[in-house]
Amino acid sequence: VESLEIAKVRFRAMSPHERDATAKSLNTLVAQKRTRHFDILDDFLPLGVYMDAQSSKRLAAMMGISAKDYWEIALDDIATHHHNCVVLANADRLDRDELGDLLGRFDRHKLKVVIRHDFPLGGTAEEQKAHIEEHIAPHASSGAIFARTFSGEPIENDLRAVLSAKDRIEEADP
């Protein structure tokens, strides 16, 4: 697809109850430093699929092939069908070498990946630092990584923890 035209996008106004419920979070967000500009967003619109690292290993075993061969087949199929991005759940279940190999495969297929991390939002600073050192920092230079996000859905009360984690992760992978 070389172009996409969207004629109209319509959002409804929040109800008074929704406005009241989100006011505190909105004030917290407004007080944050301005998010930097990411050049990739000028030219890239992610269109893709959702995959699970654990399920992919099981599917490879069911098919009687290696996980590497499974990923090669899957990524080739994804790229062939004009997708450009994969959201990867349970990426933290891959060891450092497995994820490094997989990121190389994403690069070769000209695909981007959104990695979902099992980040310990409620954990101690030491637990969070260990997670970053094990799962994020080693692959910070990968051109295949489009974005990072958290597995599970943090609840609204976790906003400050999410923003703090975001800052720590951005330090490790700008």
mmCIF file with all atom_site columns, C-alpha atoms in Angstrom:
data_model
loop_
_atom_site.group_PDB
_atom_site.id
_atom_site.type_symbol
_atom_site.label_atom_id
_atom_site.label_alt_id
_atom_site.label_comp_id
_atom_site.label_asym_id
_atom_site.label_entity_id
_atom_site.label_seq_id
_atom_site.pdbx_PDB_ins_code
_atom_site.Cartn_x
_atom_site.Cartn_y
_atom_site.Cartn_z
_atom_site.occupancy
_atom_site.B_iso_or_equiv
_atom_site.pdbx_formal_charge
_atom_site.auth_seq_id
_atom_site.auth_comp_id
_atom_site.auth_asym_id
_atom_site.auth_atom_id
_atom_site.pdbx_PDB_model_num
ATOM 1   C CA . VAL A 1 1   ? 0.000   0.000   0.000  1.00 0.00 ? 1   VAL A CA 1
ATOM 2   C CA . GLU A 1 2   ? 1.546   3.274   -1.047 1.00 0.00 ? 2   GLU A CA 1
ATOM 3   C CA . SER A 1 3   ? -1.102  5.590   0.351  1.00 0.00 ? 3   SER A CA 1
ATOM 4   C CA . LEU A 1 4   ? -3.857  5.597   2.868  1.00 0.00 ? 4   LEU A CA 1
ATOM 5   C CA . GLU A 1 5   ? -6.606  8.136   2.998  1.00 0.00 ? 5   GLU A CA 1
ATOM 6   C CA . ILE A 1 6   ? -8.697  8.606   6.092  1.00 0.00 ? 6   ILE A CA 1
ATOM 7   C CA . ALA A 1 7   ? -11.702 10.767  5.418  1.00 0.00 ? 7   ALA A CA 1
ATOM 8   C CA . LYS A 1 8   ? -12.875 11.334  8.939  1.00 0.00 ? 8   LYS A CA 1
ATOM 9   C CA . VAL A 1 9   ? -11.991 10.492  12.521 1.00 0.00 ? 9   VAL A CA 1
ATOM 10  C CA . ARG A 1 10  ? -14.511 11.336  15.183 1.00 0.00 ? 10  ARG A CA 1
ATOM 11  C CA . PHE A 1 11  ? -14.035 11.249  18.937 1.00 0.00 ? 11  PHE A CA 1
ATOM 12  C CA . ARG A 1 12  ? -16.809 11.724  21.410 1.00 0.00 ? 12  ARG A CA 1
ATOM 13  C CA . ALA A 1 13  ? -16.458 14.150  24.279 1.00 0.00 ? 13  ALA A CA 1
ATOM 14  C CA . MET A 1 14  ? -15.832 12.679  27.714 1.00 0.00 ? 14  MET A CA 1
ATOM 15  C CA . SER A 1 15  ? -18.705 12.499  30.115 1.00 0.00 ? 15  SER A CA 1
ATOM 16  C CA . PRO A 1 16  ? -18.406 14.550  33.324 1.00 0.00 ? 16  PRO A CA 1
ATOM 17  C CA . HIS A 1 17  ? -17.680 11.321  35.237 1.00 0.00 ? 17  HIS A CA 1
ATOM 18  C CA . GLU A 1 18  ? -14.897 10.352  32.805 1.00 0.00 ? 18  GLU A CA 1
ATOM 19  C CA . ARG A 1 19  ? -13.445 13.870  32.933 1.00 0.00 ? 19  ARG A CA 1
ATOM 20  C CA . ASP A 1 20  ? -13.389 13.833  36.751 1.00 0.00 ? 20  ASP A CA 1
ATOM 21  C CA . ALA A 1 21  ? -11.888 10.332  36.874 1.00 0.00 ? 21  ALA A CA 1
ATOM 22  C CA . THR A 1 22  ? -9.050  11.230  34.502 1.00 0.00 ? 22  THR A CA 1
ATOM 23  C CA . ALA A 1 23  ? -8.299  14.764  35.751 1.00 0.00 ? 23  ALA A CA 1
ATOM 24  C CA . LYS A 1 24  ? -5.542  13.741  38.178 1.00 0.00 ? 24  LYS A CA 1
ATOM 25  C CA . SER A 1 25  ? -3.798  11.572  35.578 1.00 0.00 ? 25  SER A CA 1
ATOM 26  C CA . LEU A 1 26  ? -4.109  14.307  32.971 1.00 0.00 ? 26  LEU A CA 1
ATOM 27  C CA . ASN A 1 27  ? -2.464  16.800  35.333 1.00 0.00 ? 27  ASN A CA 1
ATOM 28  C CA . THR A 1 28  ? 0.353   14.317  35.950 1.00 0.00 ? 28  THR A CA 1
ATOM 29  C CA . LEU A 1 29  ? 0.878   13.862  32.208 1.00 0.00 ? 29  LEU A CA 1
ATOM 30  C CA . VAL A 1 30  ? 0.757   17.592  31.478 1.00 0.00 ? 30  VAL A CA 1
ATOM 31  C CA . ALA A 1 31  ? 3.446   18.158  34.126 1.00 0.00 ? 31  ALA A CA 1
ATOM 32  C CA . GLN A 1 32  ? 5.817   15.721  32.366 1.00 0.00 ? 32  GLN A CA 1
ATOM 33  C CA . LYS A 1 33  ? 8.637   16.975  30.185 1.00 0.00 ? 33  LYS A CA 1
ATOM 34  C CA . ARG A 1 34  ? 7.697   17.055  26.531 1.00 0.00 ? 34  ARG A CA 1
ATOM 35  C CA . THR A 1 35  ? 8.242   13.772  24.724 1.00 0.00 ? 35  THR A CA 1
ATOM 36  C CA . ARG A 1 36  ? 10.995  14.014  22.162 1.00 0.00 ? 36  ARG A CA 1
ATOM 37  C CA . HIS A 1 37  ? 10.344  13.706  18.465 1.00 0.00 ? 37  HIS A CA 1
ATOM 38  C CA . PHE A 1 38  ? 10.979  10.247  16.993 1.00 0.00 ? 38  PHE A CA 1
ATOM 39  C CA . ASP A 1 39  ? 11.956  10.561  13.322 1.00 0.00 ? 39  ASP A CA 1
ATOM 40  C CA . ILE A 1 40  ? 10.701  7.066   12.493 1.00 0.00 ? 40  ILE A CA 1
ATOM 41  C CA . LEU A 1 41  ? 7.141   8.262   13.084 1.00 0.00 ? 41  LEU A CA 1
ATOM 42  C CA . ASP A 1 42  ? 7.463   10.669  10.144 1.00 0.00 ? 42  ASP A CA 1
ATOM 43  C CA . ASP A 1 43  ? 7.714   7.795   7.666  1.00 0.00 ? 43  ASP A CA 1
ATOM 44  C CA . PHE A 1 44  ? 6.500   4.633   9.366  1.00 0.00 ? 44  PHE A CA 1
ATOM 45  C CA . LEU A 1 45  ? 2.987   3.498   10.174 1.00 0.00 ? 45  LEU A CA 1
ATOM 46  C CA . PRO A 1 46  ? 3.080   0.129   11.950 1.00 0.00 ? 46  PRO A CA 1
ATOM 47  C CA . LEU A 1 47  ? 0.792   -2.449  10.430 1.00 0.00 ? 47  LEU A CA 1
ATOM 48  C CA . GLY A 1 48  ? 1.232   -5.965  11.609 1.00 0.00 ? 48  GLY A CA 1
ATOM 49  C CA . VAL A 1 49  ? 0.474   -8.886  13.823 1.00 0.00 ? 49  VAL A CA 1
ATOM 50  C CA . TYR A 1 50  ? 0.668   -10.011 17.439 1.00 0.00 ? 50  TYR A CA 1
ATOM 51  C CA . MET A 1 51  ? 2.852   -12.997 18.318 1.00 0.00 ? 51  MET A CA 1
ATOM 52  C CA . ASP A 1 52  ? 3.852   -14.707 21.533 1.00 0.00 ? 52  ASP A CA 1
ATOM 53  C CA . ALA A 1 53  ? 7.430   -15.929 22.055 1.00 0.00 ? 53  ALA A CA 1
ATOM 54  C CA . GLN A 1 54  ? 6.304   -18.856 24.231 1.00 0.00 ? 54  GLN A CA 1
ATOM 55  C CA . SER A 1 55  ? 3.586   -19.943 21.812 1.00 0.00 ? 55  SER A CA 1
ATOM 56  C CA . SER A 1 56  ? 6.045   -19.717 18.937 1.00 0.00 ? 56  SER A CA 1
ATOM 57  C CA . LYS A 1 57  ? 8.383   -22.163 20.677 1.00 0.00 ? 57  LYS A CA 1
ATOM 58  C CA . ARG A 1 58  ? 5.488   -24.579 21.252 1.00 0.00 ? 58  ARG A CA 1
ATOM 59  C CA . LEU A 1 59  ? 4.321   -24.272 17.646 1.00 0.00 ? 59  LEU A CA 1
ATOM 60  C CA . ALA A 1 60  ? 7.842   -24.970 16.390 1.00 0.00 ? 60  ALA A CA 1
ATOM 61  C CA . ALA A 1 61  ? 7.958   -28.114 18.533 1.00 0.00 ? 61  ALA A CA 1
ATOM 62  C CA . MET A 1 62  ? 4.534   -29.210 17.249 1.00 0.00 ? 62  MET A CA 1
ATOM 63  C CA . MET A 1 63  ? 5.761   -28.752 13.683 1.00 0.00 ? 63  MET A CA 1
ATOM 64  C CA . GLY A 1 64  ? 8.968   -30.664 14.420 1.00 0.00 ? 64  GLY A CA 1
ATOM 65  C CA . ILE A 1 65  ? 11.222  -27.753 13.434 1.00 0.00 ? 65  ILE A CA 1
ATOM 66  C CA . SER A 1 66  ? 13.616  -25.507 15.307 1.00 0.00 ? 66  SER A CA 1
ATOM 67  C CA . ALA A 1 67  ? 12.449  -22.240 16.791 1.00 0.00 ? 67  ALA A CA 1
ATOM 68  C CA . LYS A 1 68  ? 14.803  -20.444 14.393 1.00 0.00 ? 68  LYS A CA 1
ATOM 69  C CA . ASP A 1 69  ? 13.186  -22.170 11.416 1.00 0.00 ? 69  ASP A CA 1
ATOM 70  C CA . TYR A 1 70  ? 9.729   -21.359 12.760 1.00 0.00 ? 70  TYR A CA 1
ATOM 71  C CA . TRP A 1 71  ? 10.597  -17.668 13.076 1.00 0.00 ? 71  TRP A CA 1
ATOM 72  C CA . GLU A 1 72  ? 12.086  -17.627 9.596  1.00 0.00 ? 72  GLU A CA 1
ATOM 73  C CA . ILE A 1 73  ? 8.867   -19.086 8.139  1.00 0.00 ? 73  ILE A CA 1
ATOM 74  C CA . ALA A 1 74  ? 6.648   -16.768 10.185 1.00 0.00 ? 74  ALA A CA 1
ATOM 75  C CA . LEU A 1 75  ? 8.582   -13.572 9.473  1.00 0.00 ? 75  LEU A CA 1
ATOM 76  C CA . ASP A 1 76  ? 8.846   -14.374 5.784  1.00 0.00 ? 76  ASP A CA 1
ATOM 77  C CA . ASP A 1 77  ? 5.073   -14.875 5.666  1.00 0.00 ? 77  ASP A CA 1
ATOM 78  C CA . ILE A 1 78  ? 4.428   -11.655 7.586  1.00 0.00 ? 78  ILE A CA 1
ATOM 79  C CA . ALA A 1 79  ? 6.651   -9.619  5.251  1.00 0.00 ? 79  ALA A CA 1
ATOM 80  C CA . THR A 1 80  ? 5.209   -11.315 2.155  1.00 0.00 ? 80  THR A CA 1
ATOM 81  C CA . HIS A 1 81  ? 1.731   -10.207 3.215  1.00 0.00 ? 81  HIS A CA 1
ATOM 82  C CA . HIS A 1 82  ? 2.841   -6.561  3.436  1.00 0.00 ? 82  HIS A CA 1
ATOM 83  C CA . HIS A 1 83  ? 2.977   -6.231  7.199  1.00 0.00 ? 83  HIS A CA 1
ATOM 84  C CA . ASN A 1 84  ? 5.843   -4.253  8.665  1.00 0.00 ? 84  ASN A CA 1
ATOM 85  C CA . CYS A 1 85  ? 5.583   -4.788  12.417 1.00 0.00 ? 85  CYS A CA 1
ATOM 86  C CA . VAL A 1 86  ? 5.108   -7.504  15.040 1.00 0.00 ? 86  VAL A CA 1
ATOM 87  C CA . VAL A 1 87  ? 4.056   -7.018  18.654 1.00 0.00 ? 87  VAL A CA 1
ATOM 88  C CA . LEU A 1 88  ? 5.970   -9.687  20.562 1.00 0.00 ? 88  LEU A CA 1
ATOM 89  C CA . ALA A 1 89  ? 4.550   -10.829 23.884 1.00 0.00 ? 89  ALA A CA 1
ATOM 90  C CA . ASN A 1 90  ? 6.599   -12.806 26.397 1.00 0.00 ? 90  ASN A CA 1
ATOM 91  C CA . ALA A 1 91  ? 9.841   -11.647 24.791 1.00 0.00 ? 91  ALA A CA 1
ATOM 92  C CA . ASP A 1 92  ? 11.456  -11.796 28.230 1.00 0.00 ? 92  ASP A CA 1
ATOM 93  C CA . ARG A 1 93  ? 11.096  -15.585 28.100 1.00 0.00 ? 93  ARG A CA 1
ATOM 94  C CA . LEU A 1 94  ? 13.751  -15.642 25.379 1.00 0.00 ? 94  LEU A CA 1
ATOM 95  C CA . ASP A 1 95  ? 17.333  -15.651 26.546 1.00 0.00 ? 95  ASP A CA 1
ATOM 96  C CA . ARG A 1 96  ? 19.701  -12.907 25.426 1.00 0.00 ? 96  ARG A CA 1
ATOM 97  C CA . ASP A 1 97  ? 21.072  -14.911 22.480 1.00 0.00 ? 97  ASP A CA 1
ATOM 98  C CA . GLU A 1 98  ? 17.634  -16.059 21.303 1.00 0.00 ? 98  GLU A CA 1
ATOM 99  C CA . LEU A 1 99  ? 16.320  -12.497 21.310 1.00 0.00 ? 99  LEU A CA 1
ATOM 100 C CA . GLY A 1 100 ? 19.455  -11.210 19.593 1.00 0.00 ? 100 GLY A CA 1
ATOM 101 C CA . ASP A 1 101 ? 19.071  -13.816 16.850 1.00 0.00 ? 101 ASP A CA 1
ATOM 102 C CA . LEU A 1 102 ? 15.378  -12.985 16.479 1.00 0.00 ? 102 LEU A CA 1
ATOM 103 C CA . LEU A 1 103 ? 16.078  -9.242  16.223 1.00 0.00 ? 103 LEU A CA 1
ATOM 104 C CA . GLY A 1 104 ? 18.554  -10.025 13.430 1.00 0.00 ? 104 GLY A CA 1
ATOM 105 C CA . ARG A 1 105 ? 15.811  -11.928 11.621 1.00 0.00 ? 105 ARG A CA 1
ATOM 106 C CA . PHE A 1 106 ? 13.454  -8.963  11.990 1.00 0.00 ? 106 PHE A CA 1
ATOM 107 C CA . ASP A 1 107 ? 16.148  -6.753  10.443 1.00 0.00 ? 107 ASP A CA 1
ATOM 108 C CA . ARG A 1 108 ? 16.712  -9.107  7.516  1.00 0.00 ? 108 ARG A CA 1
ATOM 109 C CA . HIS A 1 109 ? 12.976  -9.157  6.783  1.00 0.00 ? 109 HIS A CA 1
ATOM 110 C CA . LYS A 1 110 ? 12.783  -5.359  7.163  1.00 0.00 ? 110 LYS A CA 1
ATOM 111 C CA . LEU A 1 111 ? 10.270  -5.728  9.994  1.00 0.00 ? 111 LEU A CA 1
ATOM 112 C CA . LYS A 1 112 ? 9.990   -3.749  13.199 1.00 0.00 ? 112 LYS A CA 1
ATOM 113 C CA . VAL A 1 113 ? 9.061   -5.213  16.565 1.00 0.00 ? 113 VAL A CA 1
ATOM 114 C CA . VAL A 1 114 ? 7.243   -3.882  19.612 1.00 0.00 ? 114 VAL A CA 1
ATOM 115 C CA . ILE A 1 115 ? 8.574   -5.823  22.575 1.00 0.00 ? 115 ILE A CA 1
ATOM 116 C CA . ARG A 1 116 ? 6.205   -6.440  25.472 1.00 0.00 ? 116 ARG A CA 1
ATOM 117 C CA . HIS A 1 117 ? 8.177   -6.705  28.701 1.00 0.00 ? 117 HIS A CA 1
ATOM 118 C CA . ASP A 1 118 ? 7.194   -8.333  31.986 1.00 0.00 ? 118 ASP A CA 1
ATOM 119 C CA . PHE A 1 119 ? 8.610   -5.270  33.693 1.00 0.00 ? 119 PHE A CA 1
ATOM 120 C CA . PRO A 1 120 ? 8.298   -5.324  37.505 1.00 0.00 ? 120 PRO A CA 1
ATOM 121 C CA . LEU A 1 121 ? 6.365   -2.050  37.866 1.00 0.00 ? 121 LEU A CA 1
ATOM 122 C CA . GLY A 1 122 ? 5.672   -2.803  41.523 1.00 0.00 ? 122 GLY A CA 1
ATOM 123 C CA . GLY A 1 123 ? 9.177   -4.110  42.143 1.00 0.00 ? 123 GLY A CA 1
ATOM 124 C CA . THR A 1 124 ? 12.073  -2.514  43.942 1.00 0.00 ? 124 THR A CA 1
ATOM 125 C CA . ALA A 1 125 ? 14.545  -0.224  42.182 1.00 0.00 ? 125 ALA A CA 1
ATOM 126 C CA . GLU A 1 126 ? 17.031  -3.122  42.225 1.00 0.00 ? 126 GLU A CA 1
ATOM 127 C CA . GLU A 1 127 ? 14.545  -5.503  40.562 1.00 0.00 ? 127 GLU A CA 1
ATOM 128 C CA . GLN A 1 128 ? 13.764  -2.930  37.890 1.00 0.00 ? 128 GLN A CA 1
ATOM 129 C CA . LYS A 1 129 ? 17.464  -2.254  37.286 1.00 0.00 ? 129 LYS A CA 1
ATOM 130 C CA . ALA A 1 130 ? 18.147  -5.999  36.969 1.00 0.00 ? 130 ALA A CA 1
ATOM 131 C CA . HIS A 1 131 ? 15.309  -6.340  34.439 1.00 0.00 ? 131 HIS A CA 1
ATOM 132 C CA . ILE A 1 132 ? 16.666  -3.468  32.362 1.00 0.00 ? 132 ILE A CA 1
ATOM 133 C CA . GLU A 1 133 ? 20.202  -4.872  32.456 1.00 0.00 ? 133 GLU A CA 1
ATOM 134 C CA . GLU A 1 134 ? 19.034  -8.368  31.472 1.00 0.00 ? 134 GLU A CA 1
ATOM 135 C CA . HIS A 1 135 ? 16.318  -7.671  28.901 1.00 0.00 ? 135 HIS A CA 1
ATOM 136 C CA . ILE A 1 136 ? 16.593  -4.120  27.587 1.00 0.00 ? 136 ILE A CA 1
ATOM 137 C CA . ALA A 1 137 ? 20.156  -2.768  27.617 1.00 0.00 ? 137 ALA A CA 1
ATOM 138 C CA . PRO A 1 138 ? 21.747  -5.695  25.707 1.00 0.00 ? 138 PRO A CA 1
ATOM 139 C CA . HIS A 1 139 ? 19.614  -4.967  22.625 1.00 0.00 ? 139 HIS A CA 1
ATOM 140 C CA . ALA A 1 140 ? 19.375  -1.191  22.860 1.00 0.00 ? 140 ALA A CA 1
ATOM 141 C CA . SER A 1 141 ? 21.271  -0.741  19.587 1.00 0.00 ? 141 SER A CA 1
ATOM 142 C CA . SER A 1 142 ? 18.937  -2.965  17.561 1.00 0.00 ? 142 SER A CA 1
ATOM 143 C CA . GLY A 1 143 ? 17.368  -1.159  14.629 1.00 0.00 ? 143 GLY A CA 1
ATOM 144 C CA . ALA A 1 144 ? 14.555  -3.708  14.611 1.00 0.00 ? 144 ALA A CA 1
ATOM 145 C CA . ILE A 1 145 ? 13.025  -2.467  17.861 1.00 0.00 ? 145 ILE A CA 1
ATOM 146 C CA . PHE A 1 146 ? 10.250  0.004   17.131 1.00 0.00 ? 146 PHE A CA 1
ATOM 147 C CA . ALA A 1 147 ? 8.971   0.347   20.688 1.00 0.00 ? 147 ALA A CA 1
ATOM 148 C CA . ARG A 1 148 ? 8.734   -1.277  24.086 1.00 0.00 ? 148 ARG A CA 1
ATOM 149 C CA . THR A 1 149 ? 5.659   -1.729  26.212 1.00 0.00 ? 149 THR A CA 1
ATOM 150 C CA . PHE A 1 150 ? 4.528   -3.564  29.326 1.00 0.00 ? 150 PHE A CA 1
ATOM 151 C CA . SER A 1 151 ? 2.897   -6.981  29.395 1.00 0.00 ? 151 SER A CA 1
ATOM 152 C CA . GLY A 1 152 ? -0.410  -7.009  31.151 1.00 0.00 ? 152 GLY A CA 1
ATOM 153 C CA . GLU A 1 153 ? -2.246  -3.770  31.381 1.00 0.00 ? 153 GLU A CA 1
ATOM 154 C CA . PRO A 1 154 ? -1.053  -1.503  34.162 1.00 0.00 ? 154 PRO A CA 1
ATOM 155 C CA . ILE A 1 155 ? -3.977  -0.147  36.099 1.00 0.00 ? 155 ILE A CA 1
ATOM 156 C CA . GLU A 1 156 ? -4.705  3.553   36.157 1.00 0.00 ? 156 GLU A CA 1
ATOM 157 C CA . ASN A 1 157 ? -3.241  3.859   39.660 1.00 0.00 ? 157 ASN A CA 1
ATOM 158 C CA . ASP A 1 158 ? 0.119   2.726   38.246 1.00 0.00 ? 158 ASP A CA 1
ATOM 159 C CA . LEU A 1 159 ? 0.580   5.877   36.137 1.00 0.00 ? 159 LEU A CA 1
ATOM 160 C CA . ARG A 1 160 ? 3.445   7.290   38.216 1.00 0.00 ? 160 ARG A CA 1
ATOM 161 C CA . ALA A 1 161 ? 5.184   3.890   38.246 1.00 0.00 ? 161 ALA A CA 1
ATOM 162 C CA . VAL A 1 162 ? 4.725   3.611   34.466 1.00 0.00 ? 162 VAL A CA 1
ATOM 163 C CA . LEU A 1 163 ? 6.189   7.074   33.895 1.00 0.00 ? 163 LEU A CA 1
ATOM 164 C CA . SER A 1 164 ? 9.131   6.293   36.178 1.00 0.00 ? 164 SER A CA 1
ATOM 165 C CA . ALA A 1 165 ? 9.763   2.995   34.376 1.00 0.00 ? 165 ALA A CA 1
ATOM 166 C CA . LYS A 1 166 ? 9.524   4.779   31.019 1.00 0.00 ? 166 LYS A CA 1
ATOM 167 C CA . ASP A 1 167 ? 12.283  7.177   32.100 1.00 0.00 ? 167 ASP A CA 1
ATOM 168 C CA . ARG A 1 168 ? 14.522  4.320   33.289 1.00 0.00 ? 168 ARG A CA 1
ATOM 169 C CA . ILE A 1 169 ? 13.978  2.322   30.115 1.00 0.00 ? 169 ILE A CA 1
ATOM 170 C CA . GLU A 1 170 ? 14.674  5.357   27.922 1.00 0.00 ? 170 GLU A CA 1
ATOM 171 C CA . GLU A 1 171 ? 17.975  5.858   29.762 1.00 0.00 ? 171 GLU A CA 1
ATOM 172 C CA . ALA A 1 172 ? 18.988  2.300   28.810 1.00 0.00 ? 172 ALA A CA 1
ATOM 173 C CA . ASP A 1 173 ? 17.551  2.446   25.276 1.00 0.00 ? 173 ASP A CA 1
ATOM 174 C CA . PRO A 1 174 ? 17.201  6.014   24.023 1.00 0.00 ? 174 PRO A CA 1
#
